[in-house]
Amino acid sequence: MGSTKFKLLVCLFILGGSTIAQATCLRSVSEIKANGIKASWQETTENDGKPLTIVFTDGANGLVYSASKAGKPWLTGRVSICRSGNATTITLKNTKATGNVPVLARMGLPSTQSASIVNNQIKLTGGGWGGTFVGG
C-alpha cells in the first residue's frame, strides 16, 4: 500500500513539474524587443516636470541600464528582465547614483529594486524612492 502511494506521488510530481513555468531571462536588447518589451522607460509620477528616463543597453557582461533626468545622468547599474508564463519582472541591480542626484535621494536609494511590467508600466518602490514608468 505504501509503495502505491509513493508511485502516485512520483507521478503527480512529474506531471505537475511540466506545468510549472520556468523563468527565462532575456540577455540582450534585441531579445527584449523581440519579446515586445521596451528598452526605454519614462517616469510619469515626477513632481518637478523633469521625468527620469531609464534606458536598457547591451553591456560587456549582460544588460545594463542608465537613467537620466533633464539630460543629466542620474543612475547606472545592471538590469535583468525575466519572463515566467505571462509575467515579466525587471530587476535593477548594483545601482550607483551620480553627483547629479540630490544627497537625500542618494541616501534613500536602494541598490536593488524589482517590479513587474504590467500594462506597459513599471512601478518601482522601496528605500524611500519610487516611481511609475511607461515604455516609450
mmCIF file of C-alpha atoms in Angstrom:
data_model
loop_
_atom_site.group_PDB
_atom_site.id
_atom_site.type_symbol
_atom_site.label_atom_id
_atom_site.label_comp_id
_atom_site.label_asym_id
_atom_site.label_seq_id
_atom_site.Cartn_x
_atom_site.Cartn_y
_atom_site.Cartn_z
ATOM 1 C CA MET A 1 0.000 0.000 0.000
ATOM 2 C CA GLY A 2 2.808 2.421 0.895
ATOM 3 C CA SER A 3 4.559 1.688 -2.395
ATOM 4 C CA THR A 4 1.410 2.564 -4.352
ATOM 5 C CA LYS A 5 1.091 5.933 -2.595
ATOM 6 C CA PHE A 6 4.751 6.646 -3.307
ATOM 7 C CA LYS A 7 4.342 5.824 -7.016
ATOM 8 C CA LEU A 8 1.249 8.049 -7.184
ATOM 9 C CA LEU A 9 3.182 10.888 -5.526
ATOM 10 C CA VAL A 10 6.055 10.499 -8.020
ATOM 11 C CA CYS A 11 3.599 10.566 -10.952
ATOM 12 C CA LEU A 12 1.937 13.721 -9.605
ATOM 13 C CA PHE A 13 5.328 15.351 -9.142
ATOM 14 C CA ILE A 14 6.366 14.539 -12.717
ATOM 15 C CA LEU A 15 3.073 15.727 -14.177
ATOM 16 C CA GLY A 16 2.999 18.850 -12.001
ATOM 17 C CA GLY A 17 6.584 19.707 -12.866
ATOM 18 C CA SER A 18 5.773 20.090 -16.533
ATOM 19 C CA THR A 19 3.127 22.723 -15.777
ATOM 20 C CA ILE A 20 5.341 24.918 -13.612
ATOM 21 C CA ALA A 21 6.578 27.880 -15.637
ATOM 22 C CA GLN A 22 10.320 28.390 -15.574
ATOM 23 C CA ALA A 23 11.734 31.890 -15.690
ATOM 24 C CA THR A 24 13.566 32.801 -18.867
ATOM 25 C CA CYS A 25 15.844 35.800 -18.614
ATOM 26 C CA LEU A 26 16.450 37.953 -21.649
ATOM 27 C CA ARG A 27 20.102 38.638 -22.392
ATOM 28 C CA SER A 28 20.175 41.449 -24.979
ATOM 29 C CA VAL A 29 18.279 44.455 -26.242
ATOM 30 C CA SER A 30 17.339 42.505 -29.382
ATOM 31 C CA GLU A 31 15.771 39.765 -27.183
ATOM 32 C CA ILE A 32 13.904 42.415 -25.179
ATOM 33 C CA LYS A 33 12.448 43.955 -28.328
ATOM 34 C CA ALA A 34 11.665 40.524 -29.833
ATOM 35 C CA ASN A 35 9.562 39.829 -26.713
ATOM 36 C CA GLY A 36 7.628 43.098 -27.014
ATOM 37 C CA ILE A 37 9.406 44.815 -24.124
ATOM 38 C CA LYS A 38 10.517 48.413 -24.462
ATOM 39 C CA ALA A 39 14.181 49.359 -23.990
ATOM 40 C CA SER A 40 13.304 52.896 -22.834
ATOM 41 C CA TRP A 41 11.007 53.906 -19.958
ATOM 42 C CA GLN A 42 9.844 57.347 -18.870
ATOM 43 C CA GLU A 43 8.656 58.339 -15.396
ATOM 44 C CA THR A 44 5.058 59.560 -15.141
ATOM 45 C CA THR A 45 4.949 60.342 -11.415
ATOM 46 C CA GLU A 46 7.612 63.054 -11.110
ATOM 47 C CA ASN A 47 6.594 66.236 -9.335
ATOM 48 C CA ASP A 48 9.189 68.589 -10.855
ATOM 49 C CA GLY A 49 8.288 68.393 -14.549
ATOM 50 C CA LYS A 50 11.553 66.563 -15.293
ATOM 51 C CA PRO A 51 10.804 62.854 -15.724
ATOM 52 C CA LEU A 52 13.525 60.292 -15.150
ATOM 53 C CA THR A 53 14.212 58.226 -18.270
ATOM 54 C CA ILE A 54 15.593 54.695 -17.937
ATOM 55 C CA VAL A 55 17.298 53.074 -20.939
ATOM 56 C CA PHE A 56 18.443 49.441 -21.236
ATOM 57 C CA THR A 57 21.539 48.695 -23.329
ATOM 58 C CA ASP A 58 23.844 45.781 -24.024
ATOM 59 C CA GLY A 59 26.831 45.738 -21.674
ATOM 60 C CA ALA A 60 30.013 43.682 -21.699
ATOM 61 C CA ASN A 61 28.551 41.172 -19.216
ATOM 62 C CA GLY A 62 24.828 41.410 -19.900
ATOM 63 C CA LEU A 63 22.151 44.070 -19.835
ATOM 64 C CA VAL A 64 22.827 47.390 -18.138
ATOM 65 C CA TYR A 65 20.726 50.463 -17.547
ATOM 66 C CA SER A 66 21.251 54.163 -17.262
ATOM 67 C CA ALA A 67 18.807 56.754 -16.018
ATOM 68 C CA SER A 68 18.880 60.441 -16.773
ATOM 69 C CA LYS A 69 16.862 63.444 -15.670
ATOM 70 C CA ALA A 70 16.725 66.660 -17.694
ATOM 71 C CA GLY A 71 19.523 65.291 -19.887
ATOM 72 C CA LYS A 72 21.882 64.680 -16.954
ATOM 73 C CA PRO A 73 22.991 61.186 -15.894
ATOM 74 C CA TRP A 74 21.500 60.080 -12.576
ATOM 75 C CA LEU A 75 21.777 56.313 -12.168
ATOM 76 C CA THR A 76 23.620 53.349 -13.658
ATOM 77 C CA GLY A 77 23.593 49.643 -12.935
ATOM 78 C CA ARG A 78 22.791 46.180 -14.184
ATOM 79 C CA VAL A 79 19.343 45.020 -15.163
ATOM 80 C CA SER A 80 17.742 41.614 -15.529
ATOM 81 C CA ILE A 81 14.474 41.079 -17.334
ATOM 82 C CA CYS A 82 12.919 37.667 -16.773
ATOM 83 C CA ARG A 83 9.703 36.099 -18.037
ATOM 84 C CA SER A 84 7.747 33.350 -16.364
ATOM 85 C CA GLY A 85 4.482 32.441 -18.025
ATOM 86 C CA ASN A 86 2.722 35.721 -18.780
ATOM 87 C CA ALA A 87 4.625 37.662 -16.097
ATOM 88 C CA THR A 88 7.670 39.810 -16.810
ATOM 89 C CA THR A 89 9.856 41.020 -13.952
ATOM 90 C CA ILE A 90 12.550 43.648 -14.138
ATOM 91 C CA THR A 91 15.292 43.935 -11.516
ATOM 92 C CA LEU A 92 17.611 46.922 -11.318
ATOM 93 C CA LYS A 93 20.826 45.874 -9.531
ATOM 94 C CA ASN A 94 24.094 47.410 -8.368
ATOM 95 C CA THR A 95 22.558 50.851 -8.710
ATOM 96 C CA LYS A 96 25.035 53.693 -8.499
ATOM 97 C CA ALA A 97 23.982 57.338 -8.264
ATOM 98 C CA THR A 98 25.893 60.202 -9.845
ATOM 99 C CA GLY A 99 26.588 63.541 -8.242
ATOM 100 C CA ASN A 100 23.514 64.913 -10.059
ATOM 101 C CA VAL A 101 21.236 63.045 -7.624
ATOM 102 C CA PRO A 102 20.392 65.129 -4.541
ATOM 103 C CA VAL A 103 22.087 63.856 -1.367
ATOM 104 C CA LEU A 104 18.814 62.941 0.378
ATOM 105 C CA ALA A 105 17.655 60.945 -2.629
ATOM 106 C CA ARG A 106 21.032 59.155 -2.795
ATOM 107 C CA MET A 107 20.745 58.163 0.859
ATOM 108 C CA GLY A 108 17.350 56.514 0.286
ATOM 109 C CA LEU A 109 18.227 54.853 -2.991
ATOM 110 C CA PRO A 110 18.228 51.038 -2.785
ATOM 111 C CA SER A 111 20.939 49.159 -4.689
ATOM 112 C CA THR A 112 18.360 46.619 -5.943
ATOM 113 C CA GLN A 113 14.719 47.088 -6.954
ATOM 114 C CA SER A 114 12.311 44.682 -8.643
ATOM 115 C CA ALA A 115 8.928 45.217 -10.233
ATOM 116 C CA SER A 116 6.620 43.549 -12.712
ATOM 117 C CA ILE A 117 5.827 45.044 -16.078
ATOM 118 C CA VAL A 118 2.034 45.313 -16.177
ATOM 119 C CA ASN A 119 0.083 47.090 -18.936
ATOM 120 C CA ASN A 120 3.293 48.680 -20.273
ATOM 121 C CA GLN A 121 4.072 50.131 -16.812
ATOM 122 C CA ILE A 122 6.763 49.544 -14.224
ATOM 123 C CA LYS A 123 6.072 50.651 -10.636
ATOM 124 C CA LEU A 124 9.360 50.864 -8.753
ATOM 125 C CA THR A 125 9.173 51.326 -4.987
ATOM 126 C CA GLY A 126 11.376 50.929 -1.966
ATOM 127 C CA GLY A 127 14.040 52.648 0.051
ATOM 128 C CA GLY A 128 12.259 55.993 0.054
ATOM 129 C CA TRP A 129 12.339 56.241 -3.743
ATOM 130 C CA GLY A 130 9.977 55.075 -6.419
ATOM 131 C CA GLY A 131 8.028 55.984 -9.483
ATOM 132 C CA THR A 132 5.797 54.719 -12.247
ATOM 133 C CA PHE A 133 7.351 54.383 -15.700
ATOM 134 C CA VAL A 134 5.783 53.770 -19.105
ATOM 135 C CA GLY A 135 7.520 52.157 -22.040
ATOM 136 C CA GLY A 136 8.438 54.501 -24.820
#
